[in-house]
XYZ file of C-alpha atoms in Angstrom:
157
model
C -4.725 7.560 50.468
C -4.114 4.194 48.840
C -7.612 4.200 47.313
C -7.089 7.650 45.793
C -3.711 6.754 44.297
C -5.084 3.485 42.965
C -8.068 5.251 41.394
C -5.857 7.942 39.842
C -3.570 5.247 38.432
C -6.557 3.483 36.829
C -7.844 6.786 35.385
C -4.403 7.601 33.940
C -4.275 4.142 32.407
C -7.739 4.632 30.869
C -6.800 8.104 29.597
C -3.619 6.760 27.993
C -5.526 3.919 26.348
C -8.219 6.286 25.124
C -5.654 8.758 23.762
C -3.764 5.940 22.051
C -6.967 4.649 20.479
C -7.923 8.095 19.213
C -4.461 8.665 17.715
C -4.512 5.243 16.058
C -7.967 5.887 14.582
C -6.874 9.304 13.293
C -3.816 7.707 11.682
C -5.863 5.019 9.955
C -8.471 7.497 8.729
C -5.879 9.950 7.415
C -3.614 7.239 5.985
C -0.647 8.442 8.012
C 1.285 6.236 10.371
C 4.488 6.998 12.228
C 7.734 5.344 11.314
C 10.224 5.228 14.132
C 13.828 5.362 13.040
C 16.611 3.354 14.651
C 18.461 6.627 15.101
C 17.364 8.510 18.224
C 15.248 11.665 18.130
C 13.639 11.038 14.759
C 9.993 10.384 14.035
C 9.074 10.265 10.363
C 5.518 10.391 9.044
C 4.770 8.429 5.918
C 1.705 7.316 4.080
C 2.045 3.697 5.097
C -1.593 2.648 5.159
C -2.322 1.339 1.717
C -5.649 1.164 -0.001
C -7.224 -2.223 0.465
C -9.655 -1.698 -2.396
C -8.817 -2.701 -5.932
C -10.786 -3.442 -9.046
C -10.651 -6.536 -11.253
C -9.085 -4.292 -13.911
C -6.313 -3.303 -11.477
C -5.672 -6.979 -10.692
C -5.276 -7.650 -14.419
C -3.140 -4.547 -15.035
C -0.914 -5.228 -12.033
C -0.436 -8.878 -12.998
C 0.641 -7.940 -16.530
C 2.855 -5.036 -15.453
C 4.395 -6.965 -12.574
C 5.199 -9.922 -14.812
C 6.792 -7.747 -17.509
C 8.829 -5.767 -14.971
C 10.015 -8.992 -13.316
C 11.162 -10.461 -16.648
C 13.024 -7.218 -17.383
C 14.514 -7.172 -13.867
C 15.889 -10.696 -14.252
C 17.448 -9.843 -17.625
C 19.065 -6.669 -16.287
C 20.265 -8.469 -13.161
C 22.037 -11.125 -15.252
C 23.496 -8.505 -17.595
C 24.904 -6.404 -14.744
C 26.107 -9.488 -12.865
C 28.096 -10.653 -15.891
C 29.661 -7.209 -16.330
C 30.759 -6.727 -12.716
C 31.385 -10.418 -11.937
C 29.317 -10.281 -8.755
C 25.675 -9.889 -7.790
C 24.672 -6.272 -8.401
C 23.532 -4.104 -5.507
C 19.840 -3.423 -5.071
C 18.359 -0.969 -7.569
C 15.396 0.970 -6.210
C 14.077 3.186 -8.971
C 12.178 5.564 -6.687
C 15.324 6.085 -4.590
C 17.943 7.645 -6.902
C 20.628 7.417 -4.210
C 20.741 3.635 -4.796
C 22.354 4.382 -8.164
C 25.442 5.561 -6.255
C 26.084 1.955 -5.180
C 26.201 0.764 -8.787
C 29.494 0.745 -10.703
C 29.635 3.541 -13.279
C 29.999 1.169 -16.225
C 26.511 -0.268 -15.576
C 24.588 2.811 -14.384
C 23.214 3.361 -17.874
C 21.739 -0.145 -17.845
C 20.191 0.499 -14.424
C 18.753 3.845 -15.564
C 17.308 2.217 -18.678
C 15.761 -0.476 -16.471
C 14.073 2.163 -14.310
C 12.818 4.108 -17.325
C 11.534 0.965 -19.036
C 9.860 -0.242 -15.811
C 7.985 3.065 -15.500
C 6.937 2.778 -19.116
C 5.661 -0.794 -18.609
C 3.611 0.252 -15.582
C 2.078 3.192 -17.449
C 1.380 1.077 -20.549
C -0.666 -1.158 -18.265
C -2.847 1.770 -17.175
C -1.370 2.230 -13.711
C 0.357 5.213 -12.173
C 3.659 4.545 -10.441
C 2.071 5.474 -7.115
C -0.848 3.075 -7.639
C 1.483 0.297 -8.809
C 3.524 0.708 -5.605
C 0.356 0.639 -3.481
C -0.774 -2.533 -5.223
C 2.698 -4.035 -4.784
C 2.426 -3.491 -1.035
C -0.958 -5.242 -1.094
C 0.568 -8.056 -3.141
C 3.505 -8.417 -0.744
C 1.105 -8.896 2.185
C -0.099 -12.100 0.466
C -3.784 -11.423 1.131
C -6.702 -11.599 -1.264
C -5.021 -9.302 -3.803
C -2.026 -11.655 -3.931
C -4.309 -14.639 -4.543
C -6.203 -12.829 -7.299
C -2.981 -11.754 -9.022
C -1.609 -15.302 -8.840
C -4.800 -16.618 -10.442
C -4.640 -13.933 -13.135
C -1.015 -14.865 -13.889
C -2.074 -18.498 -14.329
C -4.915 -17.385 -16.618
C -2.522 -15.264 -18.693
C -0.165 -18.219 -19.181
C -2.937 -20.317 -20.727
């Protein structure tokens, strides 16, 4: 009896591992990974696997767009900070609900920032979606990050 239970336990363990491996592979191939919320009973699916491929042109375009958006962000941050006499809350342009946390007297500035940021990205031949994918690659500080840093140094010279 002990041998049978032990064997069944090992088979269940193998089956669970195999099923987990198959699900993980399917997620990577399809670009979908689960996001588990802190709140109970919720499982959200998002496209969280980002393309690891990028061209030299995208490195150049991202470096230019990212630099211009960052300069604009710093200007807007200082402007809002001086108007509300405190650090402004986070502005996330692809999440309109973050505008609710901004005092009404500076929402126009925040909206202009978002509109101008989109324009900068598009002027540098990137879609907003691709820019965000590249930003996630950049934030992981891998080879894309290193290439962008080098391109930024090249652009300064």
